[in-house]
Amino acid sequence: MEAALQGVRVLDLTRALAGPYATMLLGDLGAEVIKIEPPGSREDSDDPLSYKGMHFYFLSVNRNKKSLALDITKPQGRELLYDLVRASDVMFDNFRPAVPGRLGVDYETLSAINPRIICTSITGFGSVGPYRDRPAYDLCIQAMSGAVSVTGNPGERPVRNGIAVADQGAAFTAVAGTIAALLQRERTGVGQKVETSLLESTIYQLAYEVALHTVAGVTLKNVGSSHVVALPYGIYGTKDGFVAIAAPFRFEALCCAIDRVDLLQDERFDKMGKLAKNREALDKELLKAFRDRTTDEWLRRLEEADVPCAPVYDIAEAISHPQVKAAEMIVPVPHARGGDIQLVGNPIHLSQTPEAQRRSYAIADNKIALNAGWDEKLLAAELIDLEAYGFDLDLTGFDAEEILALTASQEASNGETPAD
């Protein structure tokens, strides 16, 4: 049985997090992803946070991808890329808006080569507006979007969300746009340009916070782990840890579970509409109540009362939980240099189409260097390795001898990453 995106070929020019995260998801759904990198840009790492020469950060978002080292700043490298474009479905980048045009990989250029190509771009701020050419990182976008202003405890300096919500939110948005464009192409036979940005995707995630301001005139501030309208909602210390409570529609059941039925008669809390108005007083009462028992004791009592609750785990505890294991959200991924690494699983489950086979980024085994000036023996060996991994050399329109002749006649590349 074929995977959902079987037969879709993606050329991946992305780096850092947002782009590679997006193309990994496409690969997990069955697309053939070819990661194209500047020659010399990916050196083995002896960092203690690495596995067999590959840094954990890189491994975390680059499985299910083939590797191609190609210097697209040189005319010959671009011509090889264009031949790949003729046989591909999607080009993915996360450059600043002006860079694709400068490199000759913009939609206008590529659609003239292959009218069916879909060009997906993730930028920091979008392709229009005064910030279009600025560099961006997740923290900057969280800050500018307003996300940081609603994170953290009242009276303290704002803090970023613990996960990269701007980067990863943009990745999911870009994947949704890409799949929509693939579906549209089935009807029209023509590709299109797909754009999103970290800023736009993050503001999109602030849907109810923005509506609170535009509809009700309320600008939300940081309220810790609480909620602006849905109460009780928060994290409370126990005898030996913490417990999270989300019980806006289970206040009576919560009060019974924690032996505080008196709160139901308290004039500050006797109506749901009063809870938000008296949130600080309610929080103090709950903080005092939860200190009396251990986390496990509270979880048992709350679960028996059908009150939504959860323990507060660190990453190690979370990925060891039976529910996470049952969902196969931590999976062994074979590494090209031997052994398995444990990575996050695919959160999308399709009943009729399996997910793609999990494999690591095989940098040592299927990386072909198509830059000028490489040693011919090394290049020939890498071509052989590439064929062994099922890469169709005819895909580029050049056979091995033509590539060797091409590279032998050119100056060596400096291996620099294209400027963004």
PDB file of C-alpha atoms in Angstrom, residues 158-336:
ATOM      1  CA  PRO A 158       7.606  38.247  29.519  1.00  0.00           C
ATOM      2  CA  VAL A 159       9.075  34.870  28.581  1.00  0.00           C
ATOM      3  CA  ARG A 160       9.060  32.913  25.347  1.00  0.00           C
ATOM      4  CA  ASN A 161       7.024  29.771  24.920  1.00  0.00           C
ATOM      5  CA  GLY A 162       9.128  26.731  25.754  1.00  0.00           C
ATOM      6  CA  ILE A 163       8.706  25.249  22.273  1.00  0.00           C
ATOM      7  CA  ALA A 164       9.355  27.028  18.983  1.00  0.00           C
ATOM      8  CA  VAL A 165       5.733  27.898  18.255  1.00  0.00           C
ATOM      9  CA  ALA A 166       6.614  30.427  15.526  1.00  0.00           C
ATOM     10  CA  ASP A 167       8.939  28.097  13.629  1.00  0.00           C
ATOM     11  CA  GLN A 168       6.861  24.977  13.994  1.00  0.00           C
ATOM     12  CA  GLY A 169       3.557  26.768  13.494  1.00  0.00           C
ATOM     13  CA  ALA A 170       4.875  28.152  10.202  1.00  0.00           C
ATOM     14  CA  ALA A 171       5.970  24.650   9.232  1.00  0.00           C
ATOM     15  CA  PHE A 172       2.492  23.204   9.711  1.00  0.00           C
ATOM     16  CA  THR A 173       0.962  26.152   7.836  1.00  0.00           C
ATOM     17  CA  ALA A 174       3.379  25.678   4.944  1.00  0.00           C
ATOM     18  CA  VAL A 175       2.615  21.948   4.739  1.00  0.00           C
ATOM     19  CA  ALA A 176      -1.127  22.657   4.682  1.00  0.00           C
ATOM     20  CA  GLY A 177      -0.625  25.202   1.895  1.00  0.00           C
ATOM     21  CA  THR A 178       1.570  22.814  -0.078  1.00  0.00           C
ATOM     22  CA  ILE A 179      -0.924  19.955   0.117  1.00  0.00           C
ATOM     23  CA  ALA A 180      -3.724  22.370  -0.883  1.00  0.00           C
ATOM     24  CA  ALA A 181      -1.674  23.422  -3.915  1.00  0.00           C
ATOM     25  CA  LEU A 182      -1.062  19.776  -4.857  1.00  0.00           C
ATOM     26  CA  LEU A 183      -4.812  19.138  -4.688  1.00  0.00           C
ATOM     27  CA  GLN A 184      -5.555  22.223  -6.779  1.00  0.00           C
ATOM     28  CA  ARG A 185      -2.995  21.090  -9.344  1.00  0.00           C
ATOM     29  CA  GLU A 186      -4.956  17.865  -9.786  1.00  0.00           C
ATOM     30  CA  ARG A 187      -7.828  20.023 -11.054  1.00  0.00           C
ATOM     31  CA  THR A 188      -5.886  22.571 -13.108  1.00  0.00           C
ATOM     32  CA  GLY A 189      -2.639  20.849 -14.066  1.00  0.00           C
ATOM     33  CA  VAL A 190      -0.730  23.974 -13.002  1.00  0.00           C
ATOM     34  CA  GLY A 191       1.376  24.630  -9.918  1.00  0.00           C
ATOM     35  CA  GLN A 192       1.558  27.852  -7.935  1.00  0.00           C
ATOM     36  CA  LYS A 193       3.502  29.791  -5.363  1.00  0.00           C
ATOM     37  CA  VAL A 194       2.735  29.068  -1.694  1.00  0.00           C
ATOM     38  CA  GLU A 195       3.864  31.594   0.898  1.00  0.00           C
ATOM     39  CA  THR A 196       3.659  31.876   4.645  1.00  0.00           C
ATOM     40  CA  SER A 197       5.794  33.446   7.337  1.00  0.00           C
ATOM     41  CA  LEU A 198       6.658  32.991  10.976  1.00  0.00           C
ATOM     42  CA  LEU A 199       4.836  36.222  11.836  1.00  0.00           C
ATOM     43  CA  GLU A 200       1.638  35.417   9.951  1.00  0.00           C
ATOM     44  CA  SER A 201       1.463  31.852  11.228  1.00  0.00           C
ATOM     45  CA  THR A 202       2.001  32.948  14.834  1.00  0.00           C
ATOM     46  CA  ILE A 203      -0.675  35.634  14.677  1.00  0.00           C
ATOM     47  CA  TYR A 204      -2.989  33.011  13.150  1.00  0.00           C
ATOM     48  CA  GLN A 205      -2.404  30.933  16.293  1.00  0.00           C
ATOM     49  CA  LEU A 206      -3.493  33.918  18.405  1.00  0.00           C
ATOM     50  CA  ALA A 207      -7.037  33.656  17.050  1.00  0.00           C
ATOM     51  CA  TYR A 208      -9.010  33.984  20.294  1.00  0.00           C
ATOM     52  CA  GLU A 209      -6.546  36.410  21.895  1.00  0.00           C
ATOM     53  CA  VAL A 210      -6.913  38.753  18.905  1.00  0.00           C
ATOM     54  CA  ALA A 211     -10.716  38.371  18.914  1.00  0.00           C
ATOM     55  CA  LEU A 212     -10.784  39.216  22.622  1.00  0.00           C
ATOM     56  CA  HIS A 213      -9.153  42.525  21.753  1.00  0.00           C
ATOM     57  CA  THR A 214     -11.051  43.345  18.542  1.00  0.00           C
ATOM     58  CA  VAL A 215     -14.479  42.187  19.738  1.00  0.00           C
ATOM     59  CA  ALA A 216     -14.424  42.928  23.469  1.00  0.00           C
ATOM     60  CA  GLY A 217     -11.723  45.595  23.669  1.00  0.00           C
ATOM     61  CA  VAL A 218      -9.669  43.557  26.140  1.00  0.00           C
ATOM     62  CA  THR A 219      -5.904  43.297  25.594  1.00  0.00           C
ATOM     63  CA  LEU A 220      -4.804  40.079  27.224  1.00  0.00           C
ATOM     64  CA  LYS A 221      -1.812  40.153  29.563  1.00  0.00           C
ATOM     65  CA  ASN A 222       0.227  37.288  30.931  1.00  0.00           C
ATOM     66  CA  VAL A 223      -1.779  35.276  33.447  1.00  0.00           C
ATOM     67  CA  GLY A 224       0.687  32.483  34.146  1.00  0.00           C
ATOM     68  CA  SER A 225      -0.803  29.039  33.644  1.00  0.00           C
ATOM     69  CA  SER A 226      -4.311  30.405  34.120  1.00  0.00           C
ATOM     70  CA  HIS A 227      -6.886  31.322  31.445  1.00  0.00           C
ATOM     71  CA  VAL A 228      -8.514  34.659  30.741  1.00  0.00           C
ATOM     72  CA  VAL A 229     -12.109  33.351  30.856  1.00  0.00           C
ATOM     73  CA  ALA A 230     -12.080  29.569  31.446  1.00  0.00           C
ATOM     74  CA  LEU A 231     -11.674  28.940  35.181  1.00  0.00           C
ATOM     75  CA  PRO A 232     -10.554  27.043  37.234  1.00  0.00           C
ATOM     76  CA  TYR A 233      -7.499  26.591  35.063  1.00  0.00           C
ATOM     77  CA  GLY A 234      -3.954  26.392  36.358  1.00  0.00           C
ATOM     78  CA  ILE A 235      -1.014  24.492  37.802  1.00  0.00           C
ATOM     79  CA  TYR A 236      -0.879  23.914  41.543  1.00  0.00           C
ATOM     80  CA  GLY A 237       1.815  22.630  43.862  1.00  0.00           C
ATOM     81  CA  THR A 238       1.225  19.388  45.727  1.00  0.00           C
ATOM     82  CA  LYS A 239       3.160  17.705  48.520  1.00  0.00           C
ATOM     83  CA  ASP A 240       5.662  16.290  46.038  1.00  0.00           C
ATOM     84  CA  GLY A 241       5.186  18.045  42.694  1.00  0.00           C
ATOM     85  CA  PHE A 242       2.561  19.780  40.608  1.00  0.00           C
ATOM     86  CA  VAL A 243      -0.803  19.029  39.070  1.00  0.00           C
ATOM     87  CA  ALA A 244      -2.514  20.796  36.169  1.00  0.00           C
ATOM     88  CA  ILE A 245      -6.259  21.473  36.402  1.00  0.00           C
ATOM     89  CA  ALA A 246      -8.534  22.533  33.535  1.00  0.00           C
ATOM     90  CA  ALA A 247     -12.063  22.476  34.923  1.00  0.00           C
ATOM     91  CA  PRO A 248     -14.074  25.465  33.652  1.00  0.00           C
ATOM     92  CA  PHE A 249     -17.210  23.331  33.384  1.00  0.00           C
ATOM     93  CA  ARG A 250     -16.450  21.066  36.337  1.00  0.00           C
ATOM     94  CA  PHE A 251     -16.137  23.549  39.190  1.00  0.00           C
ATOM     95  CA  GLU A 252     -18.624  21.720  41.422  1.00  0.00           C
ATOM     96  CA  ALA A 253     -16.930  18.360  40.809  1.00  0.00           C
ATOM     97  CA  LEU A 254     -13.546  19.929  41.535  1.00  0.00           C
ATOM     98  CA  CYS A 255     -14.725  21.412  44.816  1.00  0.00           C
ATOM     99  CA  CYS A 256     -16.092  18.046  45.906  1.00  0.00           C
ATOM    100  CA  ALA A 257     -12.895  16.216  44.902  1.00  0.00           C
ATOM    101  CA  ILE A 258     -10.673  18.532  46.925  1.00  0.00           C
ATOM    102  CA  ASP A 259     -13.052  18.604  49.937  1.00  0.00           C
ATOM    103  CA  ARG A 260     -13.830  22.305  49.483  1.00  0.00           C
ATOM    104  CA  VAL A 261     -17.589  22.294  48.881  1.00  0.00           C
ATOM    105  CA  ASP A 262     -17.679  25.486  50.944  1.00  0.00           C
ATOM    106  CA  LEU A 263     -16.369  27.327  47.891  1.00  0.00           C
ATOM    107  CA  LEU A 264     -19.665  26.672  46.121  1.00  0.00           C
ATOM    108  CA  GLN A 265     -21.463  28.806  48.718  1.00  0.00           C
ATOM    109  CA  ASP A 266     -18.782  31.480  48.837  1.00  0.00           C
ATOM    110  CA  GLU A 267     -20.322  34.635  47.364  1.00  0.00           C
ATOM    111  CA  ARG A 268     -17.094  35.247  45.436  1.00  0.00           C
ATOM    112  CA  PHE A 269     -17.454  31.974  43.531  1.00  0.00           C
ATOM    113  CA  ASP A 270     -21.134  30.999  43.679  1.00  0.00           C
ATOM    114  CA  LYS A 271     -21.700  31.889  40.015  1.00  0.00           C
ATOM    115  CA  MET A 272     -19.538  31.000  37.036  1.00  0.00           C
ATOM    116  CA  GLY A 273     -19.379  34.624  35.959  1.00  0.00           C
ATOM    117  CA  LYS A 274     -17.695  35.551  39.237  1.00  0.00           C
ATOM    118  CA  LEU A 275     -14.740  33.198  38.893  1.00  0.00           C
ATOM    119  CA  ALA A 276     -12.780  35.338  36.435  1.00  0.00           C
ATOM    120  CA  LYS A 277     -13.548  38.501  38.413  1.00  0.00           C
ATOM    121  CA  ASN A 278     -12.163  36.885  41.550  1.00  0.00           C
ATOM    122  CA  ARG A 279      -9.407  34.806  39.954  1.00  0.00           C
ATOM    123  CA  GLU A 280      -6.701  35.821  42.443  1.00  0.00           C
ATOM    124  CA  ALA A 281      -8.840  34.847  45.435  1.00  0.00           C
ATOM    125  CA  LEU A 282      -9.810  31.554  43.794  1.00  0.00           C
ATOM    126  CA  ASP A 283      -6.189  30.824  42.965  1.00  0.00           C
ATOM    127  CA  LYS A 284      -5.166  31.314  46.606  1.00  0.00           C
ATOM    128  CA  GLU A 285      -7.848  28.913  47.807  1.00  0.00           C
ATOM    129  CA  LEU A 286      -6.783  26.237  45.327  1.00  0.00           C
ATOM    130  CA  LEU A 287      -3.086  26.685  46.066  1.00  0.00           C
ATOM    131  CA  LYS A 288      -3.841  26.110  49.749  1.00  0.00           C
ATOM    132  CA  ALA A 289      -6.012  23.052  49.071  1.00  0.00           C
ATOM    133  CA  PHE A 290      -3.618  21.201  46.778  1.00  0.00           C
ATOM    134  CA  ARG A 291      -0.702  21.379  49.213  1.00  0.00           C
ATOM    135  CA  ASP A 292      -2.354  18.759  51.421  1.00  0.00           C
ATOM    136  CA  ARG A 293      -1.799  15.639  49.267  1.00  0.00           C
ATOM    137  CA  THR A 294       0.682  14.109  46.826  1.00  0.00           C
ATOM    138  CA  THR A 295       0.316  14.430  43.075  1.00  0.00           C
ATOM    139  CA  ASP A 296      -0.711  10.791  42.668  1.00  0.00           C
ATOM    140  CA  GLU A 297      -3.335  11.119  45.390  1.00  0.00           C
ATOM    141  CA  TRP A 298      -4.822  14.181  43.711  1.00  0.00           C
ATOM    142  CA  LEU A 299      -4.795  12.571  40.273  1.00  0.00           C
ATOM    143  CA  ARG A 300      -6.742   9.571  41.591  1.00  0.00           C
ATOM    144  CA  ARG A 301      -9.345  11.750  43.287  1.00  0.00           C
ATOM    145  CA  LEU A 302      -9.703  14.107  40.314  1.00  0.00           C
ATOM    146  CA  GLU A 303      -9.939  11.282  37.782  1.00  0.00           C
ATOM    147  CA  GLU A 304     -12.638   9.601  39.865  1.00  0.00           C
ATOM    148  CA  ALA A 305     -14.560  12.886  39.771  1.00  0.00           C
ATOM    149  CA  ASP A 306     -14.000  13.214  35.987  1.00  0.00           C
ATOM    150  CA  VAL A 307     -12.138  16.494  36.418  1.00  0.00           C
ATOM    151  CA  PRO A 308      -9.661  17.174  33.557  1.00  0.00           C
ATOM    152  CA  CYS A 309      -6.198  17.015  35.112  1.00  0.00           C
ATOM    153  CA  ALA A 310      -2.634  15.939  34.428  1.00  0.00           C
ATOM    154  CA  PRO A 311       0.713  15.587  36.148  1.00  0.00           C
ATOM    155  CA  VAL A 312       3.456  18.036  35.190  1.00  0.00           C
ATOM    156  CA  TYR A 313       6.222  15.983  33.571  1.00  0.00           C
ATOM    157  CA  ASP A 314       9.638  16.797  32.228  1.00  0.00           C
ATOM    158  CA  ILE A 315      10.540  15.528  28.732  1.00  0.00           C
ATOM    159  CA  ALA A 316      12.053  12.262  29.992  1.00  0.00           C
ATOM    160  CA  GLU A 317       8.946  11.467  32.026  1.00  0.00           C
ATOM    161  CA  ALA A 318       6.586  12.468  29.219  1.00  0.00           C
ATOM    162  CA  ILE A 319       8.101  10.234  26.541  1.00  0.00           C
ATOM    163  CA  SER A 320       8.118   7.285  28.956  1.00  0.00           C
ATOM    164  CA  HIS A 321       4.398   7.548  29.661  1.00  0.00           C
ATOM    165  CA  PRO A 322       2.235   4.566  28.562  1.00  0.00           C
ATOM    166  CA  GLN A 323      -0.101   6.866  26.607  1.00  0.00           C
ATOM    167  CA  VAL A 324       2.765   8.325  24.588  1.00  0.00           C
ATOM    168  CA  LYS A 325       4.115   4.836  23.949  1.00  0.00           C
ATOM    169  CA  ALA A 326       0.691   3.537  22.929  1.00  0.00           C
ATOM    170  CA  ALA A 327       0.415   6.360  20.380  1.00  0.00           C
ATOM    171  CA  GLU A 328       3.898   5.450  19.065  1.00  0.00           C
ATOM    172  CA  MET A 329       5.023   9.032  19.400  1.00  0.00           C
ATOM    173  CA  ILE A 330       8.600   7.990  20.174  1.00  0.00           C
ATOM    174  CA  VAL A 331       9.954   5.685  17.493  1.00  0.00           C
ATOM    175  CA  PRO A 332      13.277   4.035  16.663  1.00  0.00           C
ATOM    176  CA  VAL A 333      14.789   5.453  13.474  1.00  0.00           C
ATOM    177  CA  PRO A 334      17.633   3.522  11.796  1.00  0.00           C
ATOM    178  CA  HIS A 335      20.732   5.669  11.426  1.00  0.00           C
ATOM    179  CA  ALA A 336      22.746   5.389   8.217  1.00  0.00           C
TER     180      ALA A 336
END
